[in-house]
PDB file of N, CA and C in Angstrom:
ATOM      1  N   ARG I 139      15.546  11.732   3.604  1.00 91.00           N
ATOM      2  CA  ARG I 139      15.560  13.254   3.144  1.00 91.00           C
ATOM      3  C   ARG I 139      14.086  13.298   2.636  1.00 91.00           C
ATOM      4  N   LEU I 140      14.432  13.240   1.539  1.00 92.00           N
ATOM      5  CA  LEU I 140      13.439  12.988   0.298  1.00 92.00           C
ATOM      6  C   LEU I 140      11.960  13.205   0.513  1.00 92.00           C
ATOM      7  N   LEU I 141      11.706  11.743   1.288  1.00 94.00           N
ATOM      8  CA  LEU I 141      10.491  12.581   0.999  1.00 94.00           C
ATOM      9  C   LEU I 141      10.032  13.167   2.745  1.00 94.00           C
ATOM     10  N   GLU I 142      10.900  13.423   3.575  1.00 94.00           N
ATOM     11  CA  GLU I 142      10.650  14.611   4.764  1.00 94.00           C
ATOM     12  C   GLU I 142      10.655  16.133   3.885  1.00 94.00           C
ATOM     13  N   GLU I 143      11.947  16.344   3.043  1.00 94.00           N
ATOM     14  CA  GLU I 143      11.731  17.474   2.699  1.00 94.00           C
ATOM     15  C   GLU I 143      10.686  17.834   1.139  1.00 94.00           C
ATOM     16  N   ASP I 144      11.122  16.791   0.906  1.00 93.00           N
ATOM     17  CA  ASP I 144       9.992  17.015  -1.085  1.00 93.00           C
ATOM     18  C   ASP I 144       8.360  16.963  -0.530  1.00 93.00           C
ATOM     19  N   TYR I 145       8.349  15.699   0.124  1.00 93.00           N
ATOM     20  CA  TYR I 145       7.014  15.101   0.072  1.00 93.00           C
ATOM     21  C   TYR I 145       6.397  15.351   1.371  1.00 93.00           C
ATOM     22  N   GLY I 146       7.169  16.309   2.840  1.00 94.00           N
ATOM     23  CA  GLY I 146       6.449  16.592   4.456  1.00 94.00           C
ATOM     24  C   GLY I 146       6.264  15.018   5.108  1.00 94.00           C
ATOM     25  N   PHE I 147       6.503  14.507   4.512  1.00 94.00           N
ATOM     26  CA  PHE I 147       6.392  13.345   6.214  1.00 94.00           C
ATOM     27  C   PHE I 147       6.942  13.497   6.728  1.00 94.00           C
ATOM     28  N   SER I 148       6.799  12.786   7.884  1.00 95.00           N
ATOM     29  CA  SER I 148       7.589  13.139   9.754  1.00 95.00           C
ATOM     30  C   SER I 148       8.660  12.301   9.757  1.00 95.00           C
ATOM     31  N   ALA I 149      10.098  11.982  10.120  1.00 94.00           N
ATOM     32  CA  ALA I 149      10.923  11.530  10.184  1.00 94.00           C
ATOM     33  C   ALA I 149      10.495   9.987  10.323  1.00 94.00           C
ATOM     34  N   GLN I 150       9.685  10.509  11.631  1.00 94.00           N
ATOM     35  CA  GLN I 150       9.373   8.891  12.206  1.00 94.00           C
ATOM     36  C   GLN I 150       8.733   8.369  10.667  1.00 94.00           C
ATOM     37  N   ARG I 151       7.644   8.841   9.951  1.00 93.00           N
ATOM     38  CA  ARG I 151       7.202   8.140   8.849  1.00 93.00           C
ATOM     39  C   ARG I 151       7.341   7.702   7.802  1.00 93.00           C
ATOM     40  N   SER I 152       8.182   8.769   7.295  1.00 92.00           N
ATOM     41  CA  SER I 152       9.759   8.307   6.203  1.00 92.00           C
ATOM     42  C   SER I 152      10.620   7.231   6.607  1.00 92.00           C
ATOM     43  N   PHE I 153      10.779   6.999   7.858  1.00 92.00           N
ATOM     44  CA  PHE I 153      11.357   5.534   8.151  1.00 92.00           C
ATOM     45  C   PHE I 153      10.804   4.362   7.940  1.00 92.00           C
ATOM     46  N   ASN I 154       9.314   4.515   8.778  1.00 89.00           N
ATOM     47  CA  ASN I 154       8.199   3.698   8.761  1.00 89.00           C
ATOM     48  C   ASN I 154       8.336   3.003   6.245  1.00 89.00           C
ATOM     49  N   ILE I 155       8.132   3.899   6.009  1.00 88.00           N
ATOM     50  CA  ILE I 155       8.114   3.978   4.718  1.00 88.00           C
ATOM     51  C   ILE I 155       9.110   3.325   4.072  1.00 88.00           C
ATOM     52  N   THR I 156      10.210   4.019   4.440  1.00 87.00           N
ATOM     53  CA  THR I 156      10.988   3.233   3.263  1.00 87.00           C
ATOM     54  C   THR I 156      11.712   1.766   4.081  1.00 87.00           C
ATOM     55  N   SER I 157      11.640   1.414   5.535  1.00 85.00           N
ATOM     56  CA  SER I 157      11.925  -0.079   5.618  1.00 85.00           C
ATOM     57  C   SER I 157      11.063  -0.452   5.139  1.00 85.00           C
ATOM     58  N   ARG I 158       9.592  -0.516   4.673  1.00 81.00           N
ATOM     59  CA  ARG I 158       8.713  -1.462   4.634  1.00 81.00           C
ATOM     60  C   ARG I 158       9.189  -1.667   3.174  1.00 81.00           C
ATOM     61  N   ILE I 159       9.708  -0.872   2.315  1.00 80.00           N
ATOM     62  CA  ILE I 159      10.152  -0.708   1.273  1.00 80.00           C
ATOM     63  C   ILE I 159      11.313  -1.415   1.645  1.00 80.00           C
ATOM     64  N   MET I 160      12.348  -1.387   1.831  1.00 77.00           N
ATOM     65  CA  MET I 160      13.616  -2.400   2.019  1.00 77.00           C
ATOM     66  C   MET I 160      13.258  -3.989   2.255  1.00 77.00           C
ATOM     67  N   GLN I 161      11.804  -4.023   3.198  1.00 72.00           N
ATOM     68  CA  GLN I 161      11.063  -5.594   3.947  1.00 72.00           C
ATOM     69  C   GLN I 161      11.072  -6.015   2.496  1.00 72.00           C
ATOM     70  N   GLY I 162      10.550  -4.958   1.855  1.00 62.00           N
ATOM     71  CA  GLY I 162       9.163  -5.961   0.932  1.00 62.00           C
ATOM     72  C   GLY I 162       9.991  -6.657   0.346  1.00 62.00           C
ATOM     73  N   GLY I 163      11.087  -5.999  -0.941  1.00 62.00           N
ATOM     74  CA  GLY I 163      11.306  -6.690  -1.839  1.00 62.00           C
ATOM     75  C   GLY I 163      11.235  -7.712  -3.054  1.00 62.00           C
ATOM     76  N   GLY I 164      10.315  -7.324  -3.133  1.00 61.00           N
ATOM     77  CA  GLY I 164       9.250  -8.942  -3.915  1.00 61.00           C
ATOM     78  C   GLY I 164       8.493  -9.845  -4.149  1.00 61.00           C
ATOM     79  N   PHE I 165       8.121  -9.870  -2.567  1.00 67.00           N
ATOM     80  CA  PHE I 165       7.960 -11.400  -1.822  1.00 67.00           C
ATOM     81  C   PHE I 165       6.017 -11.018  -2.662  1.00 67.00           C
ATOM     82  N   THR I 166       5.816 -12.679  -2.844  1.00 70.00           N
ATOM     83  CA  THR I 166       4.383 -12.914  -3.285  1.00 70.00           C
ATOM     84  C   THR I 166       3.589 -12.193  -3.005  1.00 70.00           C
ATOM     85  N   LYS I 167       3.441 -11.961  -1.518  1.00 72.00           N
ATOM     86  CA  LYS I 167       2.184 -11.415  -1.268  1.00 72.00           C
ATOM     87  C   LYS I 167       2.161  -9.705  -1.381  1.00 72.00           C
ATOM     88  N   ASP I 168       2.903  -9.562  -1.540  1.00 72.00           N
ATOM     89  CA  ASP I 168       3.457  -7.666  -1.929  1.00 72.00           C
ATOM     90  C   ASP I 168       2.976  -7.878  -3.795  1.00 72.00           C
ATOM     91  N   ILE I 169       2.742  -9.455  -4.831  1.00 75.00           N
ATOM     92  CA  ILE I 169       2.434  -8.841  -5.707  1.00 75.00           C
ATOM     93  C   ILE I 169       0.859  -9.465  -5.393  1.00 75.00           C
ATOM     94  N   SER I 170       0.519 -10.329  -5.205  1.00 79.00           N
ATOM     95  CA  SER I 170      -0.553  -9.857  -4.078  1.00 79.00           C
ATOM     96  C   SER I 170      -1.048  -8.804  -4.068  1.00 79.00           C
ATOM     97  N   TYR I 171      -0.681  -7.502  -3.398  1.00 83.00           N
ATOM     98  CA  TYR I 171      -1.947  -6.956  -2.720  1.00 83.00           C
ATOM     99  C   TYR I 171      -1.748  -5.716  -3.950  1.00 83.00           C
ATOM    100  N   LEU I 172      -0.901  -5.846  -5.463  1.00 85.00           N
ATOM    101  CA  LEU I 172      -0.848  -4.795  -6.168  1.00 85.00           C
ATOM    102  C   LEU I 172      -1.889  -4.932  -7.064  1.00 85.00           C
ATOM    103  N   LYS I 173      -1.871  -6.828  -6.905  1.00 88.00           N
ATOM    104  CA  LYS I 173      -2.800  -6.711  -7.689  1.00 88.00           C
ATOM    105  C   LYS I 173      -4.670  -6.147  -6.604  1.00 88.00           C
ATOM    106  N   GLY I 174      -4.342  -6.357  -6.182  1.00 88.00           N
ATOM    107  CA  GLY I 174      -5.623  -5.995  -5.118  1.00 88.00           C
ATOM    108  C   GLY I 174      -6.020  -4.446  -5.192  1.00 88.00           C
ATOM    109  N   LEU I 175      -4.853  -3.988  -5.260  1.00 90.00           N
ATOM    110  CA  LEU I 175      -4.584  -2.378  -5.140  1.00 90.00           C
ATOM    111  C   LEU I 175      -5.490  -2.075  -6.903  1.00 90.00           C
ATOM    112  N   LEU I 176      -4.450  -2.522  -7.648  1.00 93.00           N
ATOM    113  CA  LEU I 176      -5.119  -2.521  -8.929  1.00 93.00           C
ATOM    114  C   LEU I 176      -6.407  -2.733  -9.042  1.00 93.00           C
ATOM    115  N   GLN I 177      -7.201  -3.648  -8.228  1.00 93.00           N
ATOM    116  CA  GLN I 177      -9.069  -3.950  -8.606  1.00 93.00           C
ATOM    117  C   GLN I 177      -9.448  -2.988  -8.526  1.00 93.00           C
ATOM    118  N   LEU I 178      -9.208  -2.792  -7.155  1.00 92.00           N
ATOM    119  CA  LEU I 178      -9.758  -1.611  -5.954  1.00 92.00           C
ATOM    120  C   LEU I 178     -10.179   0.005  -7.101  1.00 92.00           C
ATOM    121  N   LYS I 179      -8.378  -0.211  -7.699  1.00 93.00           N
ATOM    122  CA  LYS I 179      -8.310   1.549  -8.204  1.00 93.00           C
ATOM    123  C   LYS I 179      -9.778   1.182  -9.742  1.00 93.00           C
ATOM    124  N   LYS I 180      -9.787  -0.242 -10.498  1.00 95.00           N
ATOM    125  CA  LYS I 180     -10.533  -0.272 -11.514  1.00 95.00           C
ATOM    126  C   LYS I 180     -12.411   0.417 -10.893  1.00 95.00           C
ATOM    127  N   HIS I 181     -12.114  -0.912  -9.380  1.00 94.00           N
ATOM    128  CA  HIS I 181     -13.452  -0.539  -9.201  1.00 94.00           C
ATOM    129  C   HIS I 181     -13.953   0.744  -8.585  1.00 94.00           C
ATOM    130  N   LEU I 182     -12.921   1.570  -8.215  1.00 91.00           N
ATOM    131  CA  LEU I 182     -13.588   2.866  -7.862  1.00 91.00           C
ATOM    132  C   LEU I 182     -13.486   3.652  -9.269  1.00 91.00           C
ATOM    133  N   GLU I 183     -12.502   3.649 -10.552  1.00 93.00           N
ATOM    134  CA  GLU I 183     -12.530   3.985 -11.605  1.00 93.00           C
ATOM    135  C   GLU I 183     -13.777   4.295 -12.479  1.00 93.00           C
ATOM    136  N   ASP I 184     -14.860   2.863 -11.844  1.00 95.00           N
ATOM    137  CA  ASP I 184     -15.962   2.461 -13.041  1.00 95.00           C
ATOM    138  C   ASP I 184     -17.335   2.807 -12.256  1.00 95.00           C
ATOM    139  N   GLY I 185     -16.532   4.034 -10.674  1.00 92.00           N
ATOM    140  CA  GLY I 185     -17.555   4.137 -10.547  1.00 92.00           C
ATOM    141  C   GLY I 185     -18.436   3.601  -8.969  1.00 92.00           C
ATOM    142  N   GLY I 186     -17.811   2.723  -8.740  1.00 92.00           N
ATOM    143  CA  GLY I 186     -18.165   1.528  -7.533  1.00 92.00           C
ATOM    144  C   GLY I 186     -17.617   1.994  -5.888  1.00 92.00           C
ATOM    145  N   GLU I 187     -18.688   2.284  -5.090  1.00 87.00           N
ATOM    146  CA  GLU I 187     -18.712   2.706  -3.994  1.00 87.00           C
ATOM    147  C   GLU I 187     -17.077   1.675  -3.119  1.00 87.00           C
ATOM    148  N   ILE I 188     -16.903   2.978  -1.888  1.00 85.00           N
ATOM    149  CA  ILE I 188     -16.072   2.541  -1.479  1.00 85.00           C
ATOM    150  C   ILE I 188     -17.138   1.930   0.084  1.00 85.00           C
ATOM    151  N   SER I 189     -17.832   2.541   0.430  1.00 82.00           N
ATOM    152  CA  SER I 189     -18.304   2.066   1.725  1.00 82.00           C
ATOM    153  C   SER I 189     -18.385   0.440   2.533  1.00 82.00           C
ATOM    154  N   PRO I 190     -18.914  -0.267   1.191  1.00 85.00           N
ATOM    155  CA  PRO I 190     -19.429  -1.721   1.353  1.00 85.00           C
ATOM    156  C   PRO I 190     -18.015  -1.535   1.874  1.00 85.00           C
ATOM    157  N   LEU I 191     -17.036  -1.891   1.236  1.00 87.00           N
ATOM    158  CA  LEU I 191     -15.519  -2.033   1.189  1.00 87.00           C
ATOM    159  C   LEU I 191     -15.433  -1.965   2.470  1.00 87.00           C
ATOM    160  N   LEU I 192     -16.000  -0.975   3.192  1.00 86.00           N
ATOM    161  CA  LEU I 192     -15.145  -1.037   4.910  1.00 86.00           C
ATOM    162  C   LEU I 192     -16.272  -2.035   5.858  1.00 86.00           C
ATOM    163  N   THR I 193     -16.623  -3.050   5.531  1.00 84.00           N
ATOM    164  CA  THR I 193     -17.029  -4.018   5.632  1.00 84.00           C
ATOM    165  C   THR I 193     -16.715  -5.173   7.020  1.00 84.00           C
ATOM    166  N   GLY I 194     -15.452  -5.148   6.383  1.00 84.00           N
ATOM    167  CA  GLY I 194     -14.211  -6.564   6.433  1.00 84.00           C
ATOM    168  C   GLY I 194     -13.437  -6.747   4.965  1.00 84.00           C
ATOM    169  N   LYS I 195     -12.735  -7.716   5.579  1.00 86.00           N
ATOM    170  CA  LYS I 195     -12.017  -8.304   4.871  1.00 86.00           C
ATOM    171  C   LYS I 195     -12.722  -9.273   3.483  1.00 86.00           C
ATOM    172  N   PHE I 196     -12.447  -9.222   2.028  1.00 88.00           N
ATOM    173  CA  PHE I 196     -13.290  -9.922   1.343  1.00 88.00           C
ATOM    174  C   PHE I 196     -13.036  -9.501  -0.305  1.00 88.00           C
ATOM    175  N   ALA I 197     -12.864 -10.478  -0.853  1.00 89.00           N
ATOM    176  CA  ALA I 197     -12.447  -9.836  -2.727  1.00 89.00           C
ATOM    177  C   ALA I 197     -13.174  -9.582  -3.370  1.00 89.00           C
ATOM    178  N   LEU I 198     -12.850  -8.460  -4.198  1.00 92.00           N
ATOM    179  CA  LEU I 198     -13.958  -7.558  -4.492  1.00 92.00           C
ATOM    180  C   LEU I 198     -15.068  -8.273  -5.551  1.00 92.00           C
ATOM    181  N   GLU I 199     -14.797  -9.656  -5.955  1.00 92.00           N
ATOM    182  CA  GLU I 199     -15.750 -10.454  -6.118  1.00 92.00           C
ATOM    183  C   GLU I 199     -17.088 -10.979  -5.555  1.00 92.00           C
ATOM    184  N   HIS I 200     -16.720 -10.797  -4.203  1.00 93.00           N
ATOM    185  CA  HIS I 200     -17.732 -10.742  -3.108  1.00 93.00           C
ATOM    186  C   HIS I 200     -18.965  -9.772  -2.644  1.00 93.00           C
ATOM    187  N   LEU I 201     -18.070  -8.459  -3.245  1.00 92.00           N
ATOM    188  CA  LEU I 201     -19.079  -7.572  -3.138  1.00 92.00           C
ATOM    189  C   LEU I 201     -20.631  -7.920  -3.218  1.00 92.00           C
ATOM    190  N   GLN I 202     -20.928  -8.641  -4.199  1.00 92.00           N
ATOM    191  CA  GLN I 202     -22.659  -8.553  -4.620  1.00 92.00           C
ATOM    192  C   GLN I 202     -23.719  -9.157  -3.440  1.00 92.00           C
ATOM    193  N   ILE I 203     -22.388 -10.442  -2.822  1.00 93.00           N
ATOM    194  CA  ILE I 203     -22.539 -10.838  -1.930  1.00 93.00           C
ATOM    195  C   ILE I 203     -23.009 -10.728  -0.341  1.00 93.00           C
ATOM    196  N   ILE I 204     -21.989  -9.411  -0.737  1.00 90.00           N
ATOM    197  CA  ILE I 204     -21.999  -9.187   1.006  1.00 90.00           C
ATOM    198  C   ILE I 204     -23.609  -8.022   1.076  1.00 90.00           C
ATOM    199  N   LYS I 205     -23.459  -7.492  -0.235  1.00 89.00           N
ATOM    200  CA  LYS I 205     -24.146  -6.281  -0.157  1.00 89.00           C
ATOM    201  C   LYS I 205     -25.701  -6.810  -0.096  1.00 89.00           C
ATOM    202  N   GLU I 206     -26.080  -8.447  -0.428  1.00 93.00           N
ATOM    203  CA  GLU I 206     -27.373  -9.469  -0.468  1.00 93.00           C
ATOM    204  C   GLU I 206     -27.563  -9.829   1.297  1.00 93.00           C
ATOM    205  N   LEU I 207     -26.365  -9.701   1.606  1.00 92.00           N
ATOM    206  CA  LEU I 207     -26.487 -10.258   2.699  1.00 92.00           C
ATOM    207  C   LEU I 207     -27.263  -8.980   4.115  1.00 92.00           C
ATOM    208  N   GLU I 208     -26.433  -7.415   3.412  1.00 89.00           N
ATOM    209  CA  GLU I 208     -26.698  -6.898   4.682  1.00 89.00           C
ATOM    210  C   GLU I 208     -28.377  -6.583   4.245  1.00 89.00           C
ATOM    211  N   GLU I 209     -28.614  -6.149   2.773  1.00 92.00           N
ATOM    212  CA  GLU I 209     -29.681  -6.196   1.813  1.00 92.00           C
ATOM    213  C   GLU I 209     -31.116  -7.564   3.358  1.00 92.00           C
ATOM    214  N   ARG I 210     -30.357  -8.739   3.355  1.00 95.00           N
ATOM    215  CA  ARG I 210     -30.919  -9.735   4.397  1.00 95.00           C
ATOM    216  C   ARG I 210     -31.032  -9.792   5.741  1.00 95.00           C
ATOM    217  N   ARG I 211     -30.399  -8.428   5.901  1.00 91.00           N
ATOM    218  CA  ARG I 211     -30.121  -7.797   7.457  1.00 91.00           C
ATOM    219  C   ARG I 211     -29.461  -9.636   8.202  1.00 91.00           C
ATOM    220  N   VAL I 212     -28.665  -9.767   7.341  1.00 93.00           N
ATOM    221  CA  VAL I 212     -28.038 -11.038   7.987  1.00 93.00           C
ATOM    222  C   VAL I 212     -26.675 -10.334   8.484  1.00 93.00           C
ATOM    223  N   LEU I 213     -25.928  -9.459   7.304  1.00 88.00           N
ATOM    224  CA  LEU I 213     -25.226  -8.593   7.904  1.00 88.00           C
ATOM    225  C   LEU I 213     -25.624  -6.723   8.344  1.00 88.00           C
ATOM    226  N   LYS I 214     -24.205  -6.098   9.804  1.00 85.00           N
ATOM    227  CA  LYS I 214     -25.358  -5.292   9.984  1.00 85.00           C
ATOM    228  C   LYS I 214     -24.241  -4.244   8.566  1.00 85.00           C
ATOM    229  N   ALA I 215     -25.176  -2.853   7.937  1.00 78.00           N
ATOM    230  CA  ALA I 215     -24.118  -2.408   7.449  1.00 78.00           C
ATOM    231  C   ALA I 215     -23.273  -1.527   8.514  1.00 78.00           C
ATOM    232  N   ASN I 216     -21.095  -0.890   7.834  1.00 80.00           N
ATOM    233  CA  ASN I 216     -20.618  -0.786   8.622  1.00 80.00           C
ATOM    234  C   ASN I 216     -21.421   0.179   9.171  1.00 80.00           C
ATOM    235  N   ASN I 217     -21.078   1.250   9.952  1.00 80.00           N
ATOM    236  CA  ASN I 217     -21.997   2.599  10.358  1.00 80.00           C
ATOM    237  C   ASN I 217     -20.447   3.433  10.849  1.00 80.00           C
ATOM    238  N   LEU I 218     -19.068   3.359  11.224  1.00 84.00           N
ATOM    239  CA  LEU I 218     -17.978   3.648  11.167  1.00 84.00           C
ATOM    240  C   LEU I 218     -17.237   3.304  10.349  1.00 84.00           C
ATOM    241  N   ILE I 219     -16.916   4.713   9.453  1.00 84.00           N
ATOM    242  CA  ILE I 219     -16.025   5.600   8.050  1.00 84.00           C
ATOM    243  C   ILE I 219     -15.532   6.453   8.675  1.00 84.00           C
ATOM    244  N   PRO I 220     -13.998   6.013   8.402  1.00 88.00           N
ATOM    245  CA  PRO I 220     -12.444   6.726   8.072  1.00 88.00           C
ATOM    246  C   PRO I 220     -12.993   8.341   8.020  1.00 88.00           C
ATOM    247  N   ARG I 221     -11.885   9.120   8.945  1.00 88.00           N
ATOM    248  CA  ARG I 221     -12.753  10.499   8.629  1.00 88.00           C
ATOM    249  C   ARG I 221     -11.604  11.041   7.360  1.00 88.00           C
ATOM    250  N   TYR I 222     -10.869   9.982   6.718  1.00 87.00           N
ATOM    251  CA  TYR I 222     -10.636  10.674   5.693  1.00 87.00           C
ATOM    252  C   TYR I 222     -10.646  10.525   4.799  1.00 87.00           C
ATOM    253  N   LEU I 223     -12.209   9.961   5.196  1.00 85.00           N
ATOM    254  CA  LEU I 223     -13.050   9.489   3.368  1.00 85.00           C
ATOM    255  C   LEU I 223     -13.693  11.352   3.227  1.00 85.00           C
ATOM    256  N   ASN I 224     -13.721  11.374   4.557  1.00 85.00           N
ATOM    257  CA  ASN I 224     -14.464  12.738   4.813  1.00 85.00           C
ATOM    258  C   ASN I 224     -14.208  13.908   3.977  1.00 85.00           C
ATOM    259  N   THR I 225     -12.855  13.870   3.215  1.00 89.00           N
ATOM    260  CA  THR I 225     -12.081  15.334   3.184  1.00 89.00           C
ATOM    261  C   THR I 225     -12.049  15.144   1.689  1.00 89.00           C
ATOM    262  N   GLU I 226     -12.439  16.759   1.409  1.00 88.00           N
ATOM    263  CA  GLU I 226     -12.448  16.661  -0.353  1.00 88.00           C
ATOM    264  C   GLU I 226     -11.008  16.222  -0.795  1.00 88.00           C
ATOM    265  N   GLU I 227     -10.236  16.375  -0.284  1.00 87.00           N
ATOM    266  CA  GLU I 227      -8.879  16.072  -1.300  1.00 87.00           C
ATOM    267  C   GLU I 227      -9.501  13.796  -1.710  1.00 87.00           C
ATOM    268  N   THR I 228     -10.068  13.002  -0.993  1.00 82.00           N
ATOM    269  CA  THR I 228     -10.685  11.840  -0.645  1.00 82.00           C
ATOM    270  C   THR I 228     -11.250  11.762  -1.935  1.00 82.00           C
ATOM    271  N   LYS I 229     -12.108  12.791  -2.022  1.00 77.00           N
ATOM    272  CA  LYS I 229     -13.366  12.219  -2.910  1.00 77.00           C
ATOM    273  C   LYS I 229     -13.044  12.916  -4.026  1.00 77.00           C
ATOM    274  N   GLU I 230     -11.753  13.983  -4.236  1.00 78.00           N
ATOM    275  CA  GLU I 230     -11.701  13.818  -5.898  1.00 78.00           C
ATOM    276  C   GLU I 230     -10.497  12.196  -6.311  1.00 78.00           C
TER     277      GLU I 230
END
């Protein structure tokens, strides 16, 4: 009810959020995800770009290697950008 009424989520989305929270319960992977999220937050706060992160799954510590491989044309830069990244809310 809180997610729907106070935060405007749909009934389906509210259910999905709640069920993920109830499933989570503090697994080791959740700690890893949180650690990664905090690293991403710091990266962005320090002026880091988000677009290179759309290349695929890799650790932030490998970002320089990914950039170098793109410069060498071993990897192709990602041209697909999710629409939400172009919103004013996301830019803020």
